Amino acid sequence: MRKIPNFVLLRAFEAAARLQSFTLAAHELHLTPSAISHQVRELEAVFGRPLFVRSHRRVDTTAEGRRLYESLSRILDSLEACCTEVNLAPSGQVLSVYCAPSFAAKWLSPRLATFMQANPGITIRLSSGAEPLDLTQAREVDLAITYGHALQRPGVEVTPLGKERIVPLCAPSLKDRKKNWRQQIAELTLIESQLNQFTWRDWFQLNGMDMPQRPRQSFDRGALSISAAVDGLGVALETTRFAERELARGELVEAGSTVFKHMDREMHFLSQRSNERQVDKVRRFKTWLISAVKG
């Protein structure tokens, strides 16, 4: 009999290690963060050693946890590919897309239905991760959408996915009509995402203002920062690409849209292997994606 820990525990560990967050792992697996924490602690008890270094902002794997995650990730990728092959009809095509978590949750997933309707013969296998992916090594992945930068490798083509408009966003209930936006932005709680490659300091400097010296709310993903802003916790500095739904529904407003300067930056990049540019499923998805980001 194989000596393998309960798969439920391994699944919770893998999601938490990949997303570096118990909260995001819980969301992905439709559990509570406390349930993820409990399952991870149970797995740590099985091994008799810690697998994570915990902080109030994020979780990082220990050396042993990293080794387990890397091995487990490869095994799950192989298992997933095997199951997909069994489920698909002989004529079906599977397109494996690796994507930055917030881009996947806030922008790509809501639009995938349009691609699938136009391409019923292609099945999307979507995975997410915060780190850039090396497509020369990860042969099981067809396309990668990464945040901040893409790994430059011989035989890999990288396409920027356009400039993004980065602005302060807050719930409309926070707007005080008795004060102008410059007064308010200096008083409101600032929300930041730890992984963003732009900062509030950049924004205040751009707008010729002093950076307020007070505690800020901090999250490890842009999607979480936007959710916090919707809940009225403060004002988030984020790309409007991630907040399209919230802005359209009136859950968020751009703070001082006519007062402040905004930042425009290329933040997401599409990578593909050069020798696969004419592969039908790859070509179709890239054409659709480029068109979609242009709006």
CSV table of C-alpha atoms in Angstrom, one decimal:
chain,number,residue,atom,x,y,z
A,1,MET,CA,0.0,0.0,0.0
A,2,ARG,CA,1.4,3.4,-1.0
A,3,LYS,CA,2.2,5.8,1.9
A,4,ILE,CA,0.6,8.9,0.5
A,5,PRO,CA,-1.1,11.6,2.7
A,6,ASN,CA,-4.7,12.4,2.2
A,7,PHE,CA,-5.2,14.0,-1.2
A,8,VAL,CA,-7.5,16.6,0.2
A,9,LEU,CA,-4.6,17.9,2.4
A,10,LEU,CA,-2.2,17.8,-0.5
A,11,ARG,CA,-4.7,19.8,-2.7
A,12,ALA,CA,-5.1,22.5,0.0
A,13,PHE,CA,-1.3,22.7,0.4
A,14,GLU,CA,-0.7,23.0,-3.3
A,15,ALA,CA,-3.2,25.8,-3.8
A,16,ALA,CA,-1.9,27.8,-0.8
A,17,ALA,CA,1.7,27.4,-2.0
A,18,ARG,CA,0.9,28.3,-5.6
A,19,LEU,CA,-1.2,31.3,-4.7
A,20,GLN,CA,0.9,32.3,-1.6
A,21,SER,CA,-2.3,32.9,0.2
A,22,PHE,CA,-4.7,30.9,2.3
A,23,THR,CA,-7.5,33.3,1.4
A,24,LEU,CA,-7.0,32.8,-2.4
A,25,ALA,CA,-6.6,29.0,-2.0
A,26,ALA,CA,-9.9,29.0,0.0
A,27,HIS,CA,-11.6,30.9,-2.8
A,28,GLU,CA,-10.3,28.6,-5.5
A,29,LEU,CA,-11.3,25.4,-3.6
A,30,HIS,CA,-14.6,26.8,-2.3
A,31,LEU,CA,-13.6,26.5,1.3
A,32,THR,CA,-13.0,29.0,4.2
A,33,PRO,CA,-9.5,30.3,4.9
A,34,SER,CA,-9.7,28.6,8.3
A,35,ALA,CA,-10.4,25.2,6.6
A,36,ILE,CA,-7.3,25.7,4.4
A,37,SER,CA,-5.2,26.5,7.5
A,38,HIS,CA,-6.5,23.5,9.3
A,39,GLN,CA,-5.8,21.1,6.4
A,40,VAL,CA,-2.3,22.6,6.0
A,41,ARG,CA,-1.6,22.1,9.7
A,42,GLU,CA,-2.8,18.5,9.5
A,43,LEU,CA,-0.4,17.9,6.6
A,44,GLU,CA,2.4,19.5,8.6
A,45,ALA,CA,1.6,17.1,11.4
A,46,VAL,CA,1.9,14.2,9.0
A,47,PHE,CA,5.4,15.2,8.0
A,48,GLY,CA,6.3,16.4,11.4
A,49,ARG,CA,7.7,19.7,10.2
A,50,PRO,CA,6.4,23.2,9.1
A,51,LEU,CA,5.7,23.7,5.4
A,52,PHE,CA,5.0,27.4,5.5
A,53,VAL,CA,6.4,30.5,7.1
A,54,ARG,CA,3.3,32.5,8.1
A,55,SER,CA,2.9,36.3,8.4
A,56,HIS,CA,-0.1,38.5,8.5
A,57,ARG,CA,0.4,39.5,4.9
A,58,ARG,CA,1.2,36.3,3.1
A,59,VAL,CA,2.5,32.8,3.4
A,60,ASP,CA,5.8,31.5,2.0
A,61,THR,CA,6.9,27.9,1.8
A,62,THR,CA,9.8,26.6,3.9
A,63,ALA,CA,12.6,24.8,2.1
A,64,GLU,CA,10.8,21.5,2.7
A,65,GLY,CA,7.5,23.0,1.6
A,66,ARG,CA,9.1,24.3,-1.6
A,67,ARG,CA,10.4,20.8,-2.5
A,68,LEU,CA,7.0,19.3,-1.8
A,69,TYR,CA,5.2,21.9,-3.9
A,70,GLU,CA,7.5,21.6,-6.9
A,71,SER,CA,7.1,17.8,-7.0
A,72,LEU,CA,3.4,17.9,-6.3
A,73,SER,CA,2.8,20.6,-8.9
A,74,ARG,CA,4.4,18.4,-11.6
A,75,ILE,CA,2.4,15.4,-10.5
A,76,LEU,CA,-0.9,17.3,-10.6
A,77,ASP,CA,-0.1,18.8,-14.0
A,78,SER,CA,0.5,15.3,-15.4
A,79,LEU,CA,-2.7,14.0,-13.7
A,80,GLU,CA,-4.7,16.9,-15.0
A,81,ALA,CA,-3.4,16.4,-18.5
A,82,CYS,CA,-4.2,12.7,-18.4
A,83,CYS,CA,-7.8,13.4,-17.2
A,84,THR,CA,-8.3,16.0,-19.9
A,85,GLU,CA,-7.2,13.5,-22.6
A,86,VAL,CA,-9.7,11.0,-21.3
A,87,ASN,CA,-12.5,13.5,-21.2
A,88,LEU,CA,-12.0,15.1,-24.6
A,89,ALA,CA,-13.5,13.8,-27.8
A,90,PRO,CA,-10.9,12.6,-30.3
A,91,SER,CA,-11.3,15.8,-32.4
A,92,GLY,CA,-11.0,18.1,-29.4
A,93,GLN,CA,-8.1,20.5,-28.8
A,94,VAL,CA,-6.9,21.4,-25.3
A,95,LEU,CA,-5.3,24.9,-24.9
A,96,SER,CA,-3.3,25.2,-21.7
A,97,VAL,CA,-3.1,28.8,-20.5
A,98,TYR,CA,-1.0,29.9,-17.5
A,99,CYS,CA,-2.1,33.3,-16.2
A,100,ALA,CA,-1.3,35.8,-13.5
A,101,PRO,CA,-4.0,35.3,-10.7
A,102,SER,CA,-5.6,38.7,-10.7
A,103,PHE,CA,-5.7,38.9,-14.5
A,104,ALA,CA,-7.3,35.5,-14.6
A,105,ALA,CA,-9.9,36.3,-12.0
A,106,LYS,CA,-10.8,39.9,-12.9
A,107,TRP,CA,-10.3,40.1,-16.7
A,108,LEU,CA,-9.8,36.8,-18.5
A,109,SER,CA,-12.3,34.5,-16.8
A,110,PRO,CA,-15.3,36.8,-17.4
A,111,ARG,CA,-14.5,36.9,-21.1
A,112,LEU,CA,-13.6,33.3,-21.8
A,113,ALA,CA,-17.2,32.4,-22.7
A,114,THR,CA,-17.0,34.6,-25.8
A,115,PHE,CA,-13.9,32.7,-27.0
A,116,MET,CA,-15.4,29.3,-26.2
A,117,GLN,CA,-18.6,30.2,-28.1
A,118,ALA,CA,-16.5,31.2,-31.2
A,119,ASN,CA,-14.2,28.1,-30.8
A,120,PRO,CA,-16.3,25.2,-29.6
A,121,GLY,CA,-13.7,22.7,-30.6
A,122,ILE,CA,-11.1,24.2,-28.1
A,123,THR,CA,-11.1,23.3,-24.4
A,124,ILE,CA,-9.3,25.9,-22.2
A,125,ARG,CA,-7.3,24.5,-19.3
A,126,LEU,CA,-6.5,27.6,-17.2
A,127,SER,CA,-4.0,27.6,-14.3
A,128,SER,CA,-2.6,30.6,-12.4
A,129,GLY,CA,0.6,31.6,-10.6
A,130,ALA,CA,2.3,34.8,-9.6
A,131,GLU,CA,5.8,34.0,-11.1
A,132,PRO,CA,6.7,34.3,-14.8
A,133,LEU,CA,6.8,30.9,-16.5
A,134,ASP,CA,9.6,29.4,-18.6
A,135,LEU,CA,7.9,28.0,-21.7
A,136,THR,CA,11.1,26.2,-22.7
A,137,GLN,CA,10.7,24.1,-19.6
A,138,ALA,CA,6.9,24.0,-19.0
A,139,ARG,CA,6.1,22.1,-22.2
A,140,GLU,CA,2.6,21.3,-20.9
A,141,VAL,CA,1.6,25.0,-21.1
A,142,ASP,CA,0.8,26.5,-24.5
A,143,LEU,CA,0.6,30.2,-23.6
A,144,ALA,CA,1.5,32.3,-20.6
A,145,ILE,CA,0.1,35.6,-19.5
A,146,THR,CA,2.4,37.1,-16.8
A,147,TYR,CA,2.5,40.3,-14.7
A,148,GLY,CA,5.3,42.8,-14.6
A,149,HIS,CA,7.5,41.0,-17.1
A,150,ALA,CA,8.0,37.8,-19.1
A,151,LEU,CA,11.0,35.6,-19.1
A,152,GLN,CA,13.0,36.2,-22.2
A,153,ARG,CA,14.2,32.9,-23.7
A,154,PRO,CA,15.5,31.9,-27.2
A,155,GLY,CA,12.5,30.4,-29.0
A,156,VAL,CA,9.9,32.3,-27.0
A,157,GLU,CA,8.0,35.3,-28.3
A,158,VAL,CA,6.6,37.9,-26.0
A,159,THR,CA,3.7,40.3,-26.8
A,160,PRO,CA,2.8,43.2,-24.5
A,161,LEU,CA,-0.9,43.3,-23.8
A,162,GLY,CA,-1.2,47.1,-24.0
A,163,LYS,CA,-0.9,49.9,-21.6
A,164,GLU,CA,-3.1,50.0,-18.5
A,165,ARG,CA,-4.6,53.0,-16.8
A,166,ILE,CA,-3.7,53.1,-13.2
A,167,VAL,CA,-5.8,55.3,-10.9
A,168,PRO,CA,-7.1,55.6,-7.4
A,169,LEU,CA,-10.4,53.8,-6.9
A,170,CYS,CA,-12.8,54.0,-4.0
A,171,ALA,CA,-16.4,53.3,-3.1
A,172,PRO,CA,-18.7,56.3,-4.0
A,173,SER,CA,-19.8,56.4,-0.4
A,174,LEU,CA,-16.4,57.7,0.6
A,175,LYS,CA,-16.7,60.8,-1.5
A,176,ASP,CA,-17.1,63.9,0.8
A,177,ARG,CA,-18.8,66.7,-1.2
A,178,LYS,CA,-17.5,69.3,1.4
A,179,LYS,CA,-13.9,68.5,0.5
A,180,ASN,CA,-11.9,68.5,-2.7
A,181,TRP,CA,-10.2,65.3,-3.9
A,182,ARG,CA,-6.7,66.5,-2.9
A,183,GLN,CA,-7.9,67.0,0.7
A,184,GLN,CA,-9.6,63.6,0.7
A,185,ILE,CA,-6.8,61.6,-0.8
A,186,ALA,CA,-4.5,62.9,1.9
A,187,GLU,CA,-7.0,61.7,4.6
A,188,LEU,CA,-8.4,58.4,3.2
A,189,THR,CA,-6.9,55.0,4.1
A,190,LEU,CA,-4.7,53.9,1.3
A,191,ILE,CA,-4.9,50.3,0.0
A,192,GLU,CA,-1.9,48.7,-1.7
A,193,SER,CA,-1.1,45.4,-3.3
A,194,GLN,CA,2.3,44.1,-2.3
A,195,LEU,CA,3.0,42.5,-5.7
A,196,ASN,CA,2.2,45.6,-7.8
A,197,GLN,CA,5.1,47.1,-9.7
A,198,PHE,CA,3.7,50.6,-9.1
A,199,THR,CA,3.3,52.3,-5.7
A,200,TRP,CA,1.4,55.0,-4.0
A,201,ARG,CA,4.7,56.8,-3.7
A,202,ASP,CA,5.0,56.8,-7.5
A,203,TRP,CA,1.4,58.2,-7.8
A,204,PHE,CA,1.9,61.0,-5.2
A,205,GLN,CA,5.2,62.0,-6.8
A,206,LEU,CA,3.5,62.2,-10.2
A,207,ASN,CA,0.8,64.5,-8.8
A,208,GLY,CA,3.2,66.7,-6.9
A,209,MET,CA,1.9,65.7,-3.5
A,210,ASP,CA,3.5,64.5,-0.3
A,211,MET,CA,3.0,60.9,0.6
A,212,PRO,CA,0.9,60.6,3.8
A,213,GLN,CA,2.8,59.0,6.7
A,214,ARG,CA,0.2,56.7,8.2
A,215,PRO,CA,-0.6,53.0,8.2
A,216,ARG,CA,-2.0,51.5,5.0
A,217,GLN,CA,-4.1,48.5,4.2
A,218,SER,CA,-2.0,45.9,2.4
A,219,PHE,CA,-3.0,42.8,0.3
A,220,ASP,CA,-1.0,40.4,-1.8
A,221,ARG,CA,-3.2,40.6,-5.0
A,222,GLY,CA,-4.8,43.4,-7.0
A,223,ALA,CA,-8.1,41.5,-7.0
A,224,LEU,CA,-8.2,41.6,-3.2
A,225,SER,CA,-7.3,45.3,-3.1
A,226,ILE,CA,-10.3,46.0,-5.4
A,227,SER,CA,-12.6,44.0,-3.2
A,228,ALA,CA,-11.4,45.9,-0.2
A,229,ALA,CA,-12.1,49.2,-2.0
A,230,VAL,CA,-15.6,48.1,-2.9
A,231,ASP,CA,-16.2,47.3,0.8
A,232,GLY,CA,-15.3,50.8,1.7
A,233,LEU,CA,-12.0,50.1,3.4
A,234,GLY,CA,-10.2,52.9,1.6
A,235,VAL,CA,-8.9,53.9,-1.8
A,236,ALA,CA,-6.9,51.4,-3.9
A,237,LEU,CA,-4.3,52.3,-6.5
A,238,GLU,CA,-5.1,49.8,-9.3
A,239,THR,CA,-5.5,49.3,-13.0
A,240,THR,CA,-9.0,50.0,-14.4
A,241,ARG,CA,-8.6,46.8,-16.4
A,242,PHE,CA,-9.3,44.9,-13.2
A,243,ALA,CA,-12.1,47.1,-12.1
A,244,GLU,CA,-14.3,47.3,-15.2
A,245,ARG,CA,-17.2,45.5,-13.7
A,246,GLU,CA,-17.1,47.4,-10.4
A,247,LEU,CA,-16.9,50.7,-12.3
A,248,ALA,CA,-19.7,49.8,-14.6
A,249,ARG,CA,-22.0,48.8,-11.7
A,250,GLY,CA,-21.1,51.9,-9.8
A,251,GLU,CA,-19.5,50.0,-6.9
A,252,LEU,CA,-16.3,52.0,-7.5
A,253,VAL,CA,-15.5,55.4,-8.8
A,254,GLU,CA,-12.2,56.9,-10.0
A,255,ALA,CA,-11.1,59.4,-7.3
A,256,GLY,CA,-10.4,62.8,-8.8
A,257,SER,CA,-10.6,61.7,-12.4
A,258,THR,CA,-10.5,65.3,-13.6
A,259,VAL,CA,-8.0,66.5,-10.9
A,260,PHE,CA,-5.2,63.9,-10.8
A,261,LYS,CA,-2.7,62.6,-13.4
A,262,HIS,CA,-2.9,58.9,-14.0
A,263,MET,CA,-0.2,56.3,-14.8
A,264,ASP,CA,-0.1,54.4,-18.0
A,265,ARG,CA,2.1,51.3,-18.0
A,266,GLU,CA,2.4,48.0,-19.8
A,267,MET,CA,1.8,45.5,-17.0
A,268,HIS,CA,0.9,42.1,-18.6
A,269,PHE,CA,2.6,40.1,-21.3
A,270,LEU,CA,1.7,37.1,-23.5
A,271,SER,CA,4.4,34.5,-24.1
A,272,GLN,CA,4.3,31.7,-26.7
A,273,ARG,CA,6.9,29.3,-28.3
A,274,SER,CA,8.0,30.7,-31.6
A,275,ASN,CA,7.7,27.3,-33.4
A,276,GLU,CA,4.0,27.1,-32.4
A,277,ARG,CA,2.8,30.5,-33.7
A,278,GLN,CA,0.9,28.7,-36.5
A,279,VAL,CA,-0.7,26.0,-34.3
A,280,ASP,CA,-4.4,26.6,-34.8
A,281,LYS,CA,-5.5,26.7,-31.1
A,282,VAL,CA,-2.6,29.0,-30.2
A,283,ARG,CA,-3.2,31.3,-33.2
A,284,ARG,CA,-6.9,31.6,-32.5
A,285,PHE,CA,-6.5,32.4,-28.8
A,286,LYS,CA,-3.8,35.0,-29.4
A,287,THR,CA,-5.8,36.7,-32.1
A,288,TRP,CA,-8.8,36.8,-29.8
A,289,LEU,CA,-6.9,38.0,-26.8
A,290,ILE,CA,-5.1,40.8,-28.6
A,291,SER,CA,-8.4,42.0,-30.0
A,292,ALA,CA,-10.1,41.8,-26.6
A,293,VAL,CA,-7.5,43.9,-24.8
A,294,LYS,CA,-7.7,46.6,-27.4
A,295,GLY,CA,-11.4,46.8,-26.6
